[in-house]
Short mmCIF file of C-alpha atoms in Angstrom, two decimals:
data_model
loop_
_atom_site.label_atom_id
_atom_site.label_comp_id
_atom_site.label_asym_id
_atom_site.label_seq_id
_atom_site.Cartn_x
_atom_site.Cartn_y
_atom_site.Cartn_z
CA MET A 249 112.23 113.42 89.92
CA SER A 250 111.53 111.97 93.28
CA LYS A 251 110.77 108.62 91.72
CA ILE A 252 114.05 108.30 89.94
CA ILE A 253 116.00 106.30 92.45
CA ASN A 254 119.72 106.32 92.25
CA PRO A 255 120.77 102.71 92.42
CA HIS A 256 123.82 103.67 94.48
CA GLU A 257 121.78 105.46 97.04
CA ASN A 258 122.15 103.95 100.48
CA GLU A 259 120.42 104.75 103.68
CA ALA A 260 122.59 107.83 104.23
CA GLY A 261 121.79 108.98 100.77
CA LEU A 262 118.13 108.61 101.49
CA ILE A 263 118.28 110.70 104.57
CA LYS A 264 120.07 113.28 102.54
CA SER A 265 117.42 113.25 99.85
CA ALA A 266 114.71 113.43 102.47
CA SER A 267 116.03 116.73 103.67
CA SER A 268 116.39 118.13 100.17
CA SER A 269 113.80 120.75 99.13
CA ILE A 270 111.81 118.26 97.08
CA HIS A 271 111.13 116.04 100.05
CA ARG A 272 111.18 118.43 102.91
CA ARG A 273 107.58 119.29 102.87
CA SER A 274 106.30 115.72 102.82
CA PHE A 275 108.88 114.70 105.34
CA LEU A 276 107.81 117.34 107.79
CA LYS A 277 104.18 116.64 107.07
CA TYR A 278 104.55 113.17 108.50
CA SER A 279 107.39 113.46 110.95
CA GLY A 280 105.15 114.28 113.86
CA ALA A 281 102.40 111.95 112.95
CA GLY A 282 103.15 109.22 115.41
CA ILE A 283 102.91 106.53 112.77
CA ALA A 284 103.63 103.05 114.01
CA LEU A 285 106.92 102.46 112.44
CA SER A 286 108.83 105.72 112.79
CA ALA A 287 110.94 108.02 110.86
CA MET A 288 113.05 105.52 109.02
CA PHE A 289 110.19 105.05 106.61
CA LEU A 290 109.69 108.70 106.18
CA ALA A 291 113.29 109.13 105.09
CA GLY A 292 112.44 106.90 102.18
CA CYS A 293 109.33 108.60 100.92
CA ASN A 294 108.97 107.98 97.27
CA ASP A 295 105.91 110.16 97.42
CA ASN A 296 103.80 110.74 94.40
CA ASP A 297 102.63 114.16 95.53
CA ASP A 298 105.20 116.21 93.73
CA ASP A 299 106.13 113.68 91.13
CA GLU A 300 106.42 115.37 87.80
CA THR A 301 107.79 112.47 85.89
CA ASP A 302 105.31 110.91 83.52
CA TYR A 303 105.24 107.28 84.60
CA SER A 304 102.85 104.81 83.18
CA GLN A 305 100.01 103.84 85.49
CA ASP A 306 101.40 100.35 85.45
CA MET A 307 104.79 101.22 86.81
CA VAL A 308 105.38 100.66 90.52
CA ASN A 309 108.61 101.82 92.02
CA LEU A 310 109.53 100.09 95.28
CA GLY A 311 111.79 102.88 96.35
CA SER A 312 115.06 102.33 98.16
CA GLY A 313 116.54 101.72 101.55
CA ASP A 314 114.65 99.97 104.34
CA VAL A 315 111.29 101.18 103.01
CA GLY A 316 112.10 99.83 99.60
CA ILE A 317 112.65 96.38 101.13
CA LEU A 318 109.39 96.68 103.04
CA ASN A 319 107.58 97.62 99.80
CA TYR A 320 109.22 94.58 98.17
CA ALA A 321 107.82 92.36 100.90
CA PHE A 322 104.45 94.13 100.67
CA ALA A 323 104.39 93.40 96.89
CA LEU A 324 105.06 89.70 97.45
CA GLU A 325 102.46 89.45 100.21
CA GLN A 326 99.91 91.20 97.94
CA LEU A 327 100.58 88.63 95.27
CA GLU A 328 100.23 85.66 97.67
CA ALA A 329 97.13 87.01 99.38
CA ALA A 330 95.39 87.63 96.08
CA PHE A 331 96.29 84.15 94.94
CA TYR A 332 94.96 82.27 97.98
CA THR A 333 91.86 84.47 98.10
CA GLN A 334 91.03 83.27 94.63
CA VAL A 335 91.95 79.66 95.48
CA VAL A 336 89.53 79.58 98.41
CA ALA A 337 86.82 81.41 96.53
CA ASN A 338 87.04 79.01 93.52
CA LYS A 339 87.85 75.64 95.00
CA TYR A 340 89.41 73.18 92.60
CA SER A 341 87.43 70.06 92.06
CA GLY A 342 88.01 67.45 94.67
CA MET A 343 89.44 69.79 97.25
CA THR A 344 89.38 67.82 100.53
CA ASP A 345 88.32 69.22 103.88
CA LEU A 346 91.92 69.16 105.01
CA GLU A 347 93.14 70.96 101.88
CA THR A 348 90.36 73.50 102.32
CA ALA A 349 91.38 74.09 105.94
CA VAL A 350 95.06 74.39 105.06
CA LEU A 351 94.53 76.75 102.08
CA THR A 352 92.09 78.88 104.09
CA ASP A 353 94.64 79.18 106.95
CA ILE A 354 97.33 80.19 104.47
CA ARG A 355 95.02 82.75 102.83
CA ASP A 356 94.37 84.29 106.21
CA HIS A 357 98.13 84.41 107.06
CA GLU A 358 98.99 86.07 103.75
CA ILE A 359 96.18 88.63 104.16
CA ALA A 360 97.51 89.24 107.70
CA HIS A 361 100.98 89.85 106.25
CA ARG A 362 99.70 92.07 103.49
CA GLU A 363 97.55 94.15 105.84
CA PHE A 364 100.36 94.38 108.32
CA PHE A 365 102.65 95.96 105.72
CA ARG A 366 99.86 98.21 104.56
CA ALA A 367 99.39 99.44 108.12
CA ALA A 368 103.07 99.61 108.95
CA ILE A 369 104.33 101.48 105.87
CA PRO A 370 103.25 105.10 105.91
CA ALA A 371 100.99 105.97 102.97
CA SER A 372 103.52 108.49 101.71
CA ALA A 373 106.06 105.76 101.02
CA ARG A 374 103.81 102.75 100.32
CA ILE A 375 103.39 101.25 96.91
CA LYS A 376 99.83 101.03 95.55
CA ASP A 377 97.75 97.90 95.28
CA LEU A 378 99.12 95.70 92.53
CA THR A 379 97.10 93.96 89.82
CA PRO A 380 97.80 90.28 89.83
CA ASP A 381 97.89 88.23 86.63
CA PHE A 382 96.88 84.66 87.30
CA SER A 383 95.98 83.93 83.63
CA THR A 384 98.40 81.00 83.64
CA VAL A 385 96.74 79.34 86.62
CA ASN A 386 93.81 76.98 86.22
CA PHE A 387 92.02 77.48 89.50
CA MET A 388 89.82 74.45 88.87
CA ASP A 389 92.81 72.15 88.67
CA LYS A 390 94.52 70.96 91.84
CA THR A 391 97.92 70.46 90.26
CA SER A 392 97.93 73.93 88.70
CA VAL A 393 96.92 75.59 91.98
CA LEU A 394 99.32 73.65 94.20
CA THR A 395 102.22 74.03 91.79
CA THR A 396 101.69 77.77 91.75
CA ALA A 397 101.37 77.85 95.53
CA LYS A 398 104.67 75.99 95.78
CA THR A 399 106.32 78.46 93.49
CA PHE A 400 105.05 81.39 95.55
CA GLU A 401 106.00 79.90 98.90
CA ASP A 402 109.51 78.78 97.93
CA LEU A 403 110.04 82.13 96.28
CA GLY A 404 108.77 83.98 99.39
CA VAL A 405 111.14 82.06 101.58
CA ALA A 406 114.11 82.73 99.31
CA ALA A 407 113.10 86.45 99.02
CA TYR A 408 113.01 86.99 102.77
CA ASN A 409 116.20 84.98 103.29
CA GLY A 410 117.94 87.19 100.74
CA ALA A 411 116.43 90.43 102.08
CA GLY A 412 117.52 90.02 105.71
CA LYS A 413 121.05 91.35 105.09
CA LEU A 414 119.66 94.36 103.13
CA PHE A 415 118.12 96.17 106.04
CA THR A 416 120.21 98.74 107.87
CA ASP A 417 122.12 97.20 110.75
CA THR A 418 120.84 99.44 113.54
CA GLY A 419 117.68 100.96 114.93
CA ASP A 420 114.61 100.35 112.81
CA GLY A 421 116.53 98.12 110.42
CA LEU A 422 116.95 95.63 113.26
CA THR A 423 113.17 95.77 113.92
CA TYR A 424 112.49 95.03 110.31
CA LEU A 425 115.02 92.15 110.31
CA THR A 426 113.10 90.64 113.23
CA LEU A 427 109.74 91.19 111.56
CA ALA A 428 111.00 89.58 108.37
CA GLY A 429 112.22 86.66 110.46
CA LYS A 430 108.81 86.30 112.08
CA ILE A 431 107.23 86.07 108.67
CA VAL A 432 109.74 83.96 106.75
CA SER A 433 109.40 80.91 108.96
CA VAL A 434 105.66 80.97 108.47
CA GLU A 435 106.25 81.14 104.72
CA ALA A 436 108.60 78.15 105.11
CA ARG A 437 105.90 76.27 107.03
CA HIS A 438 103.51 77.02 104.15
CA ALA A 439 106.04 75.84 101.62
CA ALA A 440 106.57 72.58 103.49
CA GLU A 441 102.86 71.91 103.80
CA ILE A 442 102.05 72.74 100.18
CA ARG A 443 104.89 70.55 99.02
CA ASP A 444 103.62 67.72 101.24
CA LEU A 445 100.15 68.17 99.80
CA ILE A 446 101.63 67.67 96.37
CA SER A 447 103.80 64.75 97.39
CA ASN A 448 104.22 63.77 101.06
CA GLY A 449 107.92 63.95 102.08
CA THR A 450 108.97 66.72 99.68
CA PHE A 451 108.83 69.44 102.39
CA ALA A 452 112.56 70.10 102.16
CA ASN A 453 113.88 68.12 99.25
CA SER A 454 116.97 68.76 97.17
CA GLU A 455 114.96 70.99 94.80
CA VAL A 456 115.14 73.74 97.52
CA ILE A 457 117.64 72.55 100.15
CA ASP A 458 121.30 72.17 99.25
CA ALA A 459 123.94 69.70 100.48
CA MET A 460 124.71 72.08 103.37
CA GLY A 461 121.18 71.72 104.57
CA MET A 462 120.43 75.30 103.60
CA ASP A 463 117.43 76.86 101.94
CA LYS A 464 117.63 79.33 99.06
CA ALA A 465 118.29 83.07 99.31
CA LEU A 466 117.57 85.34 96.40
CA MET A 467 118.10 89.01 95.66
CA PRO A 468 115.13 91.23 94.72
CA ALA A 469 115.89 91.23 91.05
CA GLN A 470 115.91 87.46 90.90
CA VAL A 471 112.70 87.16 92.85
CA LEU A 472 110.90 89.81 90.84
CA ALA A 473 111.95 88.19 87.57
CA ALA A 474 110.05 85.14 88.71
CA ALA A 475 107.14 86.92 90.42
CA GLY A 476 106.73 89.39 87.56
CA ALA A 477 104.95 86.79 85.44
CA PHE A 478 102.07 86.95 87.93
CA ILE A 479 101.86 90.74 88.23
CA LYS A 480 100.42 93.06 85.58
CA ASN A 481 102.27 96.07 86.89
CA GLN A 482 105.87 96.59 86.08
CA ILE A 483 107.82 96.58 89.31
CA VAL A 484 110.82 98.94 89.36
CA ALA A 485 113.40 97.72 91.86
CA THR A 486 116.40 99.69 90.69
CA GLY A 487 116.58 101.48 94.05
CA LEU A 488 117.16 98.16 95.85
CA PRO A 489 120.53 96.52 96.13
CA GLN A 490 121.23 94.40 93.05
CA MET B 239 126.79 95.85 151.04
CA ASN B 240 125.85 99.44 150.47
CA ILE B 241 123.67 99.49 147.39
CA PHE B 242 123.70 103.28 147.16
CA ASN B 243 127.50 103.38 147.07
CA LEU B 244 127.43 100.72 144.42
CA ILE B 245 125.08 102.70 142.27
CA ARG B 246 127.31 105.77 142.70
CA GLU B 247 130.23 103.70 141.55
CA ILE B 248 128.38 102.55 138.50
CA GLU B 249 127.40 106.13 137.84
CA LYS B 250 131.07 107.04 137.39
CA VAL B 251 131.24 104.78 134.36
CA ASP B 252 127.65 105.03 133.23
CA PRO B 253 126.12 108.41 134.01
CA GLU B 254 122.78 107.07 132.76
CA VAL B 255 122.55 104.32 135.33
CA TYR B 256 119.59 106.00 137.03
CA GLU B 257 117.68 106.20 133.74
CA ARG B 258 118.41 102.53 133.10
CA LEU B 259 117.22 101.46 136.48
CA ASP B 260 114.50 103.91 137.05
CA SER B 261 114.45 107.65 137.55
CA ARG B 262 116.84 108.93 140.19
CA ARG B 263 114.15 109.76 142.61
CA ALA B 264 112.18 106.62 142.03
CA ILE B 265 115.20 104.45 142.58
CA PHE B 266 115.63 105.62 146.11
CA LYS B 267 111.97 105.20 146.83
CA HIS B 268 112.18 101.79 145.26
CA PHE B 269 114.93 100.69 147.59
CA ALA B 270 113.29 102.30 150.58
CA GLY B 271 110.36 100.00 149.83
CA PHE B 272 112.67 97.03 149.27
CA GLY B 273 114.20 97.50 152.64
CA LYS B 274 110.93 96.99 154.36
CA LYS B 275 109.86 94.03 152.35
CA LEU B 276 113.07 92.12 151.86
CA THR B 277 115.55 90.67 154.27
CA ALA B 278 119.04 92.06 154.09
CA ALA B 279 120.27 88.91 152.42
CA ALA B 280 117.75 89.23 149.60
CA VAL B 281 118.55 92.77 148.70
CA PRO B 282 121.68 92.00 146.66
CA LEU B 283 119.65 89.39 144.77
CA ALA B 284 116.87 91.89 143.96
CA PHE B 285 119.51 94.43 142.98
CA GLY B 286 121.19 91.94 140.73
CA SER B 287 118.00 91.21 138.94
CA MET B 288 117.37 94.92 138.44
CA LEU B 289 120.80 95.32 136.95
CA ASN B 290 120.23 92.42 134.65
CA LYS B 291 117.02 94.02 133.49
CA ALA B 292 118.72 97.33 133.03
CA TYR B 293 121.79 96.07 131.19
CA GLY B 294 120.83 92.65 129.88
CA GLN B 295 118.42 94.05 127.29
CA THR B 296 120.34 97.07 126.24
CA SER B 297 123.73 95.49 125.94
CA THR B 298 125.28 95.51 122.57
CA GLY B 299 124.52 91.79 122.57
CA ARG B 300 126.49 88.72 121.59
CA SER B 301 129.46 88.20 119.33
CA VAL B 302 129.05 86.28 116.03
CA THR B 303 131.14 83.52 117.62
CA GLN B 304 128.86 83.26 120.63
CA VAL B 305 125.86 82.93 118.36
CA LEU B 306 127.61 80.26 116.27
CA GLU B 307 128.49 78.30 119.43
CA PHE B 308 124.89 78.54 120.59
CA ALA B 309 123.58 77.34 117.28
CA TYR B 310 126.14 74.57 117.28
CA LEU B 311 124.85 73.27 120.59
CA LEU B 312 121.25 73.34 119.33
CA GLU B 313 122.13 71.65 116.06
CA ASN B 314 124.05 68.90 117.91
CA LEU B 315 121.10 68.41 120.20
CA GLU B 316 118.89 67.87 117.14
CA ALA B 317 121.39 65.81 115.13
CA GLU B 318 122.04 63.38 117.89
CA PHE B 319 118.34 63.12 118.56
CA TYR B 320 117.49 62.29 114.93
CA LYS B 321 120.37 59.77 114.67
CA GLN B 322 118.76 57.78 117.45
CA ALA B 323 115.20 58.45 116.17
CA VAL B 324 115.97 57.12 112.70
CA THR B 325 117.55 53.99 114.21
CA ALA B 326 114.55 53.38 116.46
CA ALA B 327 111.75 54.54 114.12
CA SER B 328 110.87 51.29 112.37
CA SER B 329 110.79 49.30 115.62
CA VAL B 330 108.27 51.72 117.17
CA GLY B 331 105.91 51.55 114.22
CA ALA B 332 106.93 54.48 112.10
CA PRO B 333 105.78 53.92 108.47
CA ALA B 334 108.45 53.88 105.78
CA ILE B 335 107.59 57.39 104.62
CA ALA B 336 108.11 58.70 108.13
CA VAL B 337 111.47 56.96 108.46
CA SER B 338 112.37 58.58 105.19
CA ALA B 339 111.34 62.01 106.43
CA LEU B 340 113.22 61.62 109.72
CA THR B 341 116.30 60.59 107.70
CA THR B 342 116.01 63.70 105.53
CA ILE B 343 115.79 65.91 108.64
CA ARG B 344 118.72 64.04 110.30
CA ASP B 345 120.86 64.64 107.34
CA HIS B 346 120.04 68.35 107.32
CA GLU B 347 120.84 68.67 111.04
CA ILE B 348 124.14 66.87 110.51
CA ALA B 349 124.89 69.24 107.61
CA HIS B 350 124.17 72.18 109.92
CA VAL B 351 126.44 70.77 112.57
CA ASN B 352 129.21 70.38 109.94
CA PHE B 353 128.72 73.92 108.64
CA LEU B 354 128.84 75.41 112.10
CA LYS B 355 131.81 73.30 113.04
CA SER B 356 133.80 74.55 110.07
CA ALA B 357 132.73 78.17 110.87
CA LEU B 358 133.89 77.80 114.44
CA GLY B 359 137.09 76.02 113.56
CA THR B 360 139.20 74.68 116.38
CA SER B 361 137.11 76.48 118.98
CA ALA B 362 134.12 74.19 118.24
CA PRO B 363 133.32 72.21 121.39
CA MET B 364 133.01 68.42 121.17
CA TYR B 365 129.53 66.91 121.40
CA THR B 366 128.49 63.28 121.33
CA ALA B 367 125.28 61.40 122.00
CA ALA B 368 126.42 61.27 125.63
CA SER B 369 126.26 65.04 125.80
CA PHE B 370 122.49 64.95 125.74
CA ASP B 371 119.69 63.55 127.90
CA TYR B 372 116.59 62.89 125.80
CA SER B 373 114.66 61.88 128.86
CA ALA B 374 114.89 65.51 130.02
CA LYS B 375 116.09 64.45 133.49
CA GLY B 376 113.69 61.55 133.64
CA ASN B 377 110.61 63.47 132.67
CA LEU B 378 110.22 61.58 129.41
CA THR B 379 110.48 57.81 129.80
CA ASP B 380 109.88 56.62 126.23
CA THR B 381 111.44 59.15 123.84
CA PHE B 382 112.83 56.42 121.54
CA THR B 383 110.38 53.62 122.40
CA ASN B 384 107.13 55.41 121.66
CA TYR B 385 106.54 56.91 118.21
CA GLY B 386 104.18 59.56 119.57
CA THR B 387 106.69 60.74 122.17
CA MET B 388 109.47 60.68 119.58
CA LEU B 389 107.49 63.00 117.28
CA ALA B 390 106.47 65.19 120.20
CA VAL B 391 110.10 65.74 121.22
CA ALA B 392 110.99 66.35 117.57
CA GLN B 393 108.25 69.04 117.27
CA ALA B 394 109.46 70.74 120.46
CA PHE B 395 113.04 70.80 119.16
CA GLU B 396 112.11 72.13 115.71
CA ASP B 397 109.80 74.81 116.97
CA THR B 398 112.48 75.82 119.51
CA GLY B 399 115.08 75.89 116.75
CA VAL B 400 112.96 78.17 114.59
CA ARG B 401 112.42 80.58 117.50
CA ALA B 402 116.02 80.41 118.60
CA TYR B 403 117.52 81.42 115.22
CA LYS B 404 115.02 84.23 115.01
CA GLY B 405 116.15 85.54 118.33
CA GLN B 406 119.83 85.42 117.35
CA ALA B 407 119.58 87.01 113.91
CA GLY B 408 119.96 90.55 115.17
CA TYR B 409 123.33 89.71 116.62
CA LEU B 410 124.64 88.77 113.21
CA VAL B 411 124.13 91.98 111.28
CA SER B 412 127.82 92.75 111.37
CA ASN B 413 128.45 89.78 109.16
CA ASN B 414 126.15 89.43 106.20
CA GLU B 415 127.46 86.03 105.13
CA VAL B 416 126.81 84.48 108.55
CA LEU B 417 123.45 86.26 108.81
CA GLU B 418 122.32 84.85 105.51
CA ALA B 419 123.60 81.38 106.33
CA ALA B 420 121.64 81.50 109.66
CA LEU B 421 118.51 82.62 107.79
CA LYS B 422 118.90 79.80 105.32
CA ILE B 423 119.17 77.33 108.14
CA HIS B 424 116.29 79.01 110.00
CA SER B 425 113.78 78.44 107.15
CA VAL B 426 114.88 74.76 106.84
CA GLU B 427 114.10 74.35 110.54
CA ALA B 428 110.70 75.84 109.88
CA ARG B 429 110.11 73.35 107.05
CA HIS B 430 111.11 70.56 109.41
CA ALA B 431 108.78 71.87 112.12
CA ALA B 432 105.88 72.02 109.68
CA HIS B 433 106.47 68.45 108.49
CA ILE B 434 106.89 67.02 112.02
CA ARG B 435 103.71 68.75 113.04
CA ARG B 436 101.85 67.33 110.08
CA MET B 437 103.27 63.88 110.86
CA ARG B 438 101.69 64.17 114.31
CA ARG B 439 98.42 65.41 112.79
CA ASP B 440 98.29 62.50 110.38
CA ALA B 441 99.79 59.70 112.45
CA ALA B 442 97.91 56.37 112.25
CA THR B 443 97.98 55.97 116.00
CA GLY B 444 98.15 58.67 118.66
CA ALA B 445 97.39 61.35 116.12
CA VAL B 446 96.77 64.96 117.15
CA PRO B 447 94.21 65.89 114.54
CA THR B 448 94.11 69.52 115.56
CA ASN B 449 97.81 69.95 115.13
CA LYS B 450 98.65 72.25 112.26
CA PRO B 451 101.98 72.91 110.46
CA TRP B 452 101.92 76.37 112.06
CA ILE B 453 101.66 77.43 115.74
CA THR B 454 98.23 78.52 116.90
CA GLY B 455 98.33 80.73 119.96
CA LYS B 456 100.59 79.06 122.51
CA ASP B 457 99.02 75.72 121.88
CA LEU B 458 100.99 72.77 123.15
CA GLY B 459 99.51 70.39 120.63
CA GLY B 460 99.36 67.58 123.14
CA LEU B 461 103.02 67.94 124.11
CA PRO B 462 103.96 67.49 127.78
CA ALA B 463 103.55 70.63 129.90
CA LEU B 464 107.30 70.50 130.41
CA VAL B 465 107.73 72.19 127.03
CA GLN B 466 105.17 74.95 127.44
CA PRO B 467 108.00 77.55 127.34
CA VAL B 468 108.60 76.47 123.70
CA TYR B 469 105.27 78.10 122.88
CA ASN B 470 104.91 80.91 125.40
CA GLY B 471 104.77 84.22 123.58
CA GLU B 472 103.58 82.66 120.29
CA GLU B 473 100.08 83.93 121.07
CA ALA B 474 101.08 87.50 120.08
CA THR B 475 98.57 89.17 117.79
CA THR B 476 100.19 92.62 117.59
CA GLN B 477 103.27 93.29 115.49
CA ALA B 478 105.21 96.56 115.62
CA ASN B 479 102.14 98.22 117.21
CA VAL B 480 99.85 96.98 114.48
CA ASN B 481 96.97 94.92 115.80
CA ILE B 482 96.58 91.98 113.42
CA ALA B 483 93.64 90.25 115.02
CA GLY B 484 90.34 91.64 113.79
CA MET B 485 91.80 93.16 110.64
CA MET B 486 89.32 92.98 107.78
CA SER B 487 90.01 92.79 104.11
CA GLY B 488 87.92 91.64 101.17
CA GLY B 489 85.29 90.03 103.42
CA VAL B 490 87.88 88.12 105.49
CA THR B 491 88.33 88.92 109.14
CA ILE B 492 91.63 87.78 110.65
CA SER B 493 90.96 85.81 113.79
CA ALA B 494 93.26 85.95 116.80
CA ALA B 495 94.26 82.34 115.94
CA ALA B 496 95.23 83.26 112.36
CA ALA B 497 96.99 86.42 113.58
CA SER B 498 99.17 84.37 115.95
CA GLU B 499 99.83 81.75 113.32
CA ALA B 500 100.93 84.29 110.69
CA PHE B 501 103.98 85.37 112.75
CA ASP B 502 106.47 83.13 114.56
CA GLU B 503 107.99 84.78 117.60
CA PRO B 504 111.63 84.91 118.62
CA LEU B 505 113.00 83.46 121.87
CA THR B 506 115.86 85.08 123.78
CA THR B 507 119.09 83.31 124.50
CA GLU B 508 117.98 82.85 128.10
CA GLU B 509 114.59 81.41 127.13
CA VAL B 510 116.18 78.89 124.75
CA THR B 511 118.79 77.97 127.34
CA ALA B 512 116.07 77.29 129.90
CA ILE B 513 114.19 75.06 127.39
CA VAL B 514 117.20 72.95 126.37
CA THR B 515 118.99 72.69 129.68
CA PRO B 516 116.96 69.61 130.87
CA PHE B 517 118.12 67.92 127.65
CA LEU B 518 121.80 68.41 128.44
CA ALA B 519 123.46 65.46 130.15
#
């Protein structure tokens, strides 16, 4: 029951559900734990402990509220980190020293993002490790690798741009907005560099930047529809704003 | 000026003034110490800075309009810069592909100016090329006559822009449309920053081969020391109490350099103002 997220549930609804009998025990269990990012997460616990619904192993529910957005970011960072780890471990033929340095840097940044979210989201609310599906990527082929990288980076930028407004407007929500801001510009730097590696000068072309000089912003469902092709698990985002 | 009376006056409207400044007992000790060390004339100044510290950071912040006006100034600073840079680029040896990139960036900055102008309406101030001083009060003598300097200034502006939008985002939460527009501009500035940084890395002459599209520590990347404040604070390796440097995963250890690169840091309004002030005519 705890995993069935009411799509209309907002932050207030979450707090209400956290104090319901189902969640009370796990909420109290963690409330004094001094975890890095405070009670806002705890309110969103989509804990598996007392989950009686029979979900398939492959189903991953992001949850709702601020913690749902953080899980959403965690999912995307997992995908990116896994991708670049494989790229660096299986270099495509003809990878230059510069490309190796750039792709290794990006790998490290994405791992840093992933591990940050892993550390920041309390285990009770955090989604599990996802299983990526890179079967459509030819890691030996530069074009295949860089095209996939471009997809991930542009998507990451659009995802964070669209998620900023979804955090609560006060308290921890503001902290998360700042954190998302710190990450999204690094994703945009990646996107620009990957695009320039494919074709110098395409860092911010009309494919991604509109006539107002603005980047894209996408809602979770749109992002997950694109990212889903690279993830074996089925991501459930019905608790997030549509 | 009786500081204690002043504090008591403030207490009438803000009972928590002592907590903001310091604890009640500590505040008196604090001032007792001040009295010995500071001349009478300096006391109001020290008090003022304490009040700023106490209220500046906890204030409810800036209005959406104030943020838009601030962004409008920064975008005009960039747009007027790139207009002149594009005109001068060929004559200072920029290759065609660089002129093309500078033109792309110029057009984005002009689009940002136009967007903000329409958002501000009639209250939008008037800026022209004459509003800005790209010599930074004579500190830079060849901004538009030396390709290396031109790109250096561009990098400083872009990295400042990225950090500035980041610092303002929190003031926009009351207006989702404006917040999202600001974020969509913010990531474009980051794309610009990355490209300008790579242009400096790859330049045929005067290249900075160690320059990366991302910011390592608070590295100046060969820029004049004048702009060190653009990078101060970027060396952070801890985020929301999570220490990123030294994290290990799958055989990879995150270095302090990578940890700092992975997160861009915000700048406050005051920090950005201090950075851009020399560039205002």
